[in-house]
Short mmCIF file of C-alpha atoms in Angstrom, two decimals:
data_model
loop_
_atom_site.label_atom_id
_atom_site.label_comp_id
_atom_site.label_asym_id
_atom_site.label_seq_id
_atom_site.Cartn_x
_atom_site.Cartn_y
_atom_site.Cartn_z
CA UNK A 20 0.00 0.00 0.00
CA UNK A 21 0.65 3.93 -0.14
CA UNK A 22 1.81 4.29 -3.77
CA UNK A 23 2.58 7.35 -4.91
CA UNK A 24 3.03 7.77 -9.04
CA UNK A 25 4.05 10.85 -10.60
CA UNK A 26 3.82 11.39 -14.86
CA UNK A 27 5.56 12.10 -16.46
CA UNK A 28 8.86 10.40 -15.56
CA UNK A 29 10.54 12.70 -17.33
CA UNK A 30 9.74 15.52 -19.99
CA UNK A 31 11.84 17.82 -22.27
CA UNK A 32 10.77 20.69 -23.14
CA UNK A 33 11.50 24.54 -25.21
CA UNK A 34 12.07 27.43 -23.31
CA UNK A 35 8.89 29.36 -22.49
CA UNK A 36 6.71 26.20 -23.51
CA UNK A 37 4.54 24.80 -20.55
CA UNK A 38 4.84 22.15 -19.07
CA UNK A 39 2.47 20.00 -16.51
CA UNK A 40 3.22 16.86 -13.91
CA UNK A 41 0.96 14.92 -12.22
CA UNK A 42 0.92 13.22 -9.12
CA UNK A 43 -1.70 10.15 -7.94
CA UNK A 44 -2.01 8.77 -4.72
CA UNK A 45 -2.77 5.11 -6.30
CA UNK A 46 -4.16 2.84 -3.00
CA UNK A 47 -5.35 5.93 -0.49
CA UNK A 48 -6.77 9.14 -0.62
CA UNK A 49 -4.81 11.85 0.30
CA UNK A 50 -5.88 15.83 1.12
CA UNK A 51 -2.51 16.96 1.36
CA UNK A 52 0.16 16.51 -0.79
CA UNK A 53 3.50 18.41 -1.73
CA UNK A 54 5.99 19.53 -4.36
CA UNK A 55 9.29 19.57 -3.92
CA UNK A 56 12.35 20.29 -6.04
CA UNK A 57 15.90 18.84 -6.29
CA UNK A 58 18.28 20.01 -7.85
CA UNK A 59 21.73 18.38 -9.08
CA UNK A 60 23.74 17.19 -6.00
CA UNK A 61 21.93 19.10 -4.12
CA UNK A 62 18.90 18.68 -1.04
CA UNK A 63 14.87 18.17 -1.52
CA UNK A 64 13.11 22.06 -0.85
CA UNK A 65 9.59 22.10 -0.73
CA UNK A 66 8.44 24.41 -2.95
CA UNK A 67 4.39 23.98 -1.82
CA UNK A 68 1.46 22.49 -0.21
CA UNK A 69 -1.29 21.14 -2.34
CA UNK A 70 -4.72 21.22 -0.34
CA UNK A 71 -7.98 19.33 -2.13
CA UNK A 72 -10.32 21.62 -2.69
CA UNK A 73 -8.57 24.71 -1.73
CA UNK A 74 -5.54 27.01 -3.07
CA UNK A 75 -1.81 26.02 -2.70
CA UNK A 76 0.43 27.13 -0.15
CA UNK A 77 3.74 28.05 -1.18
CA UNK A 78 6.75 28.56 0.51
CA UNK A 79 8.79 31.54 0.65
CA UNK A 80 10.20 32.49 -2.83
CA UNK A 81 8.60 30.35 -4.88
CA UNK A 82 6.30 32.32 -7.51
CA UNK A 83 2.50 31.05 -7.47
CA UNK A 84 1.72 32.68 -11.04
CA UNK A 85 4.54 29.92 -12.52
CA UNK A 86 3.97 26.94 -10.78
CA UNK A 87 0.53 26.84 -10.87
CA UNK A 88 -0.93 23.75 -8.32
CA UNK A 89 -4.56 22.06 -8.73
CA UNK A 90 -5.88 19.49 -6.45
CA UNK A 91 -9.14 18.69 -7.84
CA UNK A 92 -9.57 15.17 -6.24
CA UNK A 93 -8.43 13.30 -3.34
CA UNK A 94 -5.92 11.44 -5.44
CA UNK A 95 -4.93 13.92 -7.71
CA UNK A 96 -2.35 16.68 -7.96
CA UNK A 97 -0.77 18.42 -10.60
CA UNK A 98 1.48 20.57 -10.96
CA UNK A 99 2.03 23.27 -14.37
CA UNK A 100 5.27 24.68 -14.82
CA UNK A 101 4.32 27.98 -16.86
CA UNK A 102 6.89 29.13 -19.36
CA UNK A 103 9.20 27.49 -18.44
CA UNK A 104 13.28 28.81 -18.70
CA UNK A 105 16.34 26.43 -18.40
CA UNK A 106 16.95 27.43 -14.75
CA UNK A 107 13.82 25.77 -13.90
CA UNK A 108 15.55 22.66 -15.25
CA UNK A 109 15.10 20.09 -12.38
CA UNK A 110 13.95 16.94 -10.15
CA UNK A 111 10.39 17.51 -9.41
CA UNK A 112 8.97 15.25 -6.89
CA UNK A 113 5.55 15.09 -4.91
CA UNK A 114 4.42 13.58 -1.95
CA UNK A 115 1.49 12.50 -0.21
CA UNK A 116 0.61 11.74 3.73
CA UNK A 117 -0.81 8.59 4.92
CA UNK A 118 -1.22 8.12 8.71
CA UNK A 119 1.37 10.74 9.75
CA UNK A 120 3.76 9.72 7.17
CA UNK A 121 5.05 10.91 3.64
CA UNK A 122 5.18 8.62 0.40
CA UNK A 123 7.15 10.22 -2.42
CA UNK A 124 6.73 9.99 -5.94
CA UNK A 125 9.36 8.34 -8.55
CA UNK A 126 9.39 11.82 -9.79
CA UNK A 127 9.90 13.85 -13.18
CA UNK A 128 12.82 14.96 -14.30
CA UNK A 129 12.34 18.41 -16.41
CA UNK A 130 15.10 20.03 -18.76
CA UNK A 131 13.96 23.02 -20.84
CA UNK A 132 16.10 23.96 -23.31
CA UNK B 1 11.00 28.88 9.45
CA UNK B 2 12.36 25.42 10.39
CA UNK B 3 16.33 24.88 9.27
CA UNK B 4 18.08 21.46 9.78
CA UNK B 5 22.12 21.27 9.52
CA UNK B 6 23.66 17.63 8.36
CA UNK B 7 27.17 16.40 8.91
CA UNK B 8 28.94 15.08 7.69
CA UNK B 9 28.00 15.85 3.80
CA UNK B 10 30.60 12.53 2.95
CA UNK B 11 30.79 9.52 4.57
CA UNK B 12 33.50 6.51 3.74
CA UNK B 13 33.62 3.41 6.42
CA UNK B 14 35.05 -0.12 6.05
CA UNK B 15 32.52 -2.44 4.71
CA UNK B 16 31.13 -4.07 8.48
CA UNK B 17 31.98 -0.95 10.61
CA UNK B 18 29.32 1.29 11.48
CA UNK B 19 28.17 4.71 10.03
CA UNK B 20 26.47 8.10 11.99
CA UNK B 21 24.77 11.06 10.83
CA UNK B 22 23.84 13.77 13.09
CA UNK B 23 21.54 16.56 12.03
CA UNK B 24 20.19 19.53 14.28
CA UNK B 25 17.33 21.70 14.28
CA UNK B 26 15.81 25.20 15.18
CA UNK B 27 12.33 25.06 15.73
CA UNK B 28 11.27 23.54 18.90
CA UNK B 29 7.81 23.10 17.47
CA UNK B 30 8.76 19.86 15.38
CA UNK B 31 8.38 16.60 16.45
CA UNK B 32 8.72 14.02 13.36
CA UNK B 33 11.90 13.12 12.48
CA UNK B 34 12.13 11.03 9.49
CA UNK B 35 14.96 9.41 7.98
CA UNK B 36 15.37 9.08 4.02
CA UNK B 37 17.43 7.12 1.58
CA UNK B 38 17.91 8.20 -2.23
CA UNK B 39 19.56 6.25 -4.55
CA UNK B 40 20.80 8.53 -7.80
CA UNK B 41 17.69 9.36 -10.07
CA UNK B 42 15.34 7.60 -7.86
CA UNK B 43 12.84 8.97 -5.37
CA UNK B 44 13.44 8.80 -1.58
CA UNK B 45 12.97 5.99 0.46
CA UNK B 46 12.01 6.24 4.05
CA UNK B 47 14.04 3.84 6.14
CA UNK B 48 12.98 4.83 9.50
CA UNK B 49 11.27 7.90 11.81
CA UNK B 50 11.18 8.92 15.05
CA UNK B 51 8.90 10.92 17.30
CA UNK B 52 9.35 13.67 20.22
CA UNK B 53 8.09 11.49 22.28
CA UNK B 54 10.57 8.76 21.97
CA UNK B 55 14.42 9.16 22.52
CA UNK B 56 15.32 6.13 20.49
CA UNK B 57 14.11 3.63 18.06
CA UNK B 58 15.36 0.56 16.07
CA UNK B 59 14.83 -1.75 13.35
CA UNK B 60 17.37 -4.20 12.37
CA UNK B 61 20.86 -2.75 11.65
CA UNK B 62 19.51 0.83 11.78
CA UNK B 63 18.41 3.13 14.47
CA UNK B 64 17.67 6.86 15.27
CA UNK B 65 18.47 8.69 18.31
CA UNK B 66 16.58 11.78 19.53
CA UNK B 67 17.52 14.36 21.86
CA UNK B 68 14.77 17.03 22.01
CA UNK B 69 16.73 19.41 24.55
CA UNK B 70 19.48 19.79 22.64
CA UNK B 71 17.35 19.69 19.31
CA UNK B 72 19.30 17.34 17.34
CA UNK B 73 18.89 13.28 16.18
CA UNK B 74 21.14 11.10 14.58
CA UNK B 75 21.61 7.73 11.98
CA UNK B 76 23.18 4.63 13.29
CA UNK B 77 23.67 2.42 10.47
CA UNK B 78 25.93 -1.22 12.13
CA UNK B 79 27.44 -3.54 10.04
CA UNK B 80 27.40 -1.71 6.85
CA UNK B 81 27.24 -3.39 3.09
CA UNK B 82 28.11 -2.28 0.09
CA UNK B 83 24.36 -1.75 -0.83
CA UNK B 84 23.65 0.74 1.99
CA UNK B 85 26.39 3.21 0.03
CA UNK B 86 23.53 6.19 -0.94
CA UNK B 87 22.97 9.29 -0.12
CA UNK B 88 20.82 9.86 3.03
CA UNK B 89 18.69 12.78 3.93
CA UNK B 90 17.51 13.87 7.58
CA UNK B 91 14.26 15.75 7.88
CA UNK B 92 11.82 17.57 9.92
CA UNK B 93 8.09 18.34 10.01
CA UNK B 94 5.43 19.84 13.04
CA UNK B 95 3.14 17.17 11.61
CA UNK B 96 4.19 14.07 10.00
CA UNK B 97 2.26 13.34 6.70
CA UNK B 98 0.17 16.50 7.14
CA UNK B 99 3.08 19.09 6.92
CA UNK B 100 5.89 19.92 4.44
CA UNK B 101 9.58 18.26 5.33
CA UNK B 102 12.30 20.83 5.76
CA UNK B 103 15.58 18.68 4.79
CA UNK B 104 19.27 18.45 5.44
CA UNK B 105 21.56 18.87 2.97
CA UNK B 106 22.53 14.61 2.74
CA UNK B 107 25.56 12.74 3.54
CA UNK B 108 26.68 10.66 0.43
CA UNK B 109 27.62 7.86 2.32
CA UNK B 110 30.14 5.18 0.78
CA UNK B 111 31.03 1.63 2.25
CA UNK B 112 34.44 0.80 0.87
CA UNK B 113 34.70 -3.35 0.14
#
């Protein structure tokens, strides 16, 4: 149980195109989940919260007009990466709790050119 | 907001020896401590989690330490093999599955043969 799948696994993509990922909870239902972003070598940062039924919290310095976060169902995420610029090049990985735990995604690895 | 330090950021011991990872945090408000394990290009893998209200916890080979006053926890992995070389990340949360993980930076630990 408490399978987490993210698509797609990985996406390239020109710079200023959009681009969206999606994240299912596949076994549970979950009315949180969250977005993080890892870069080369480096840690996991969460860049926001993704509340069913309800706007997105993001964290500090992370722009809500380009990573735009819907979480229409309780097993359903996604998240849209609006024109989209080589820095935003990345791992992008969501989560989702289950009794007071986190389940990650595989997640999607993005490269705009 | 929370902040959790990691040391080391690299890790080599002997094949059999035993490896520890201490991390430390700010905010006296969290209380779930979980442990992860990422393998390159692959998503994290929890290997094990503590709670404030527990000082220590084990399972198998591995255990976490917790010492609340002094707001930091650490990784005891004994009798390393070759397959736990990875990189492993310390966390921290008020909430457990219902509230974003702030991370440590990882230790890329490496069991020499």
């Amino acid at each position: 149980g408490a399978v987490v799948s993210q698509h797609p696994s990985w996406v390239i993509c020109k710079s200023g195109t959009s681009v969206k990922i999606e994240c299912r909870s596949l076994d549970f239902q979950a009315t949180t989940m969250f977005w993080y972003r890892q870069f080369p070598k480096q840690s996991l940062m969460l860049m926001a919260t993704s509340n069913e039924g309800s706007k997105a919290t993001y964290e500090q310095g992370v722009e809500k007009d380009k990573f735009l976060i819907n979480h229409a169902s309780l097993t359903l995420s996604t998240l849209t990466v609006t024109s989209a610029h080589p820095e935003d090049s990345s791992f992008y990985i969501c989560s989702a709790g289950l009794s007071d735990t986190q389940y990650f995604g595989p997640g999607t690895r993005l490269t705009v050119l | 907001g929370e902040n959790v330090e990691q040391h080391p950021s690299t890790l080599s011991v002997q094949e059999g020896d035993s490896a520890v990872i201490k991390c430390t945090y700010s905010d006296s408000a969290s209380n779930y401590f979980p442990w992860y394990k990422q393998e390159l290009g692959k998503r994290p893998q929890l290997i094990i989690d503590i709670r404030s209200n527990v000082g220590e916890k084990k399972d198998q080979r591995i255990a976490v330490t917790l010492n609340k006053t002094a707001k930091h926890f650490s990784l005891h992995i004994t009798e390393t093999q070759p397959e736990d070389s990875a990189v492993y990340f310390c966390a921290a949360s008020m909430e457990g599955g219902a509230d974003g993980l702030t991370f440590g930076k990882g230790t890329h630990l490496i069991i020499q043969p």
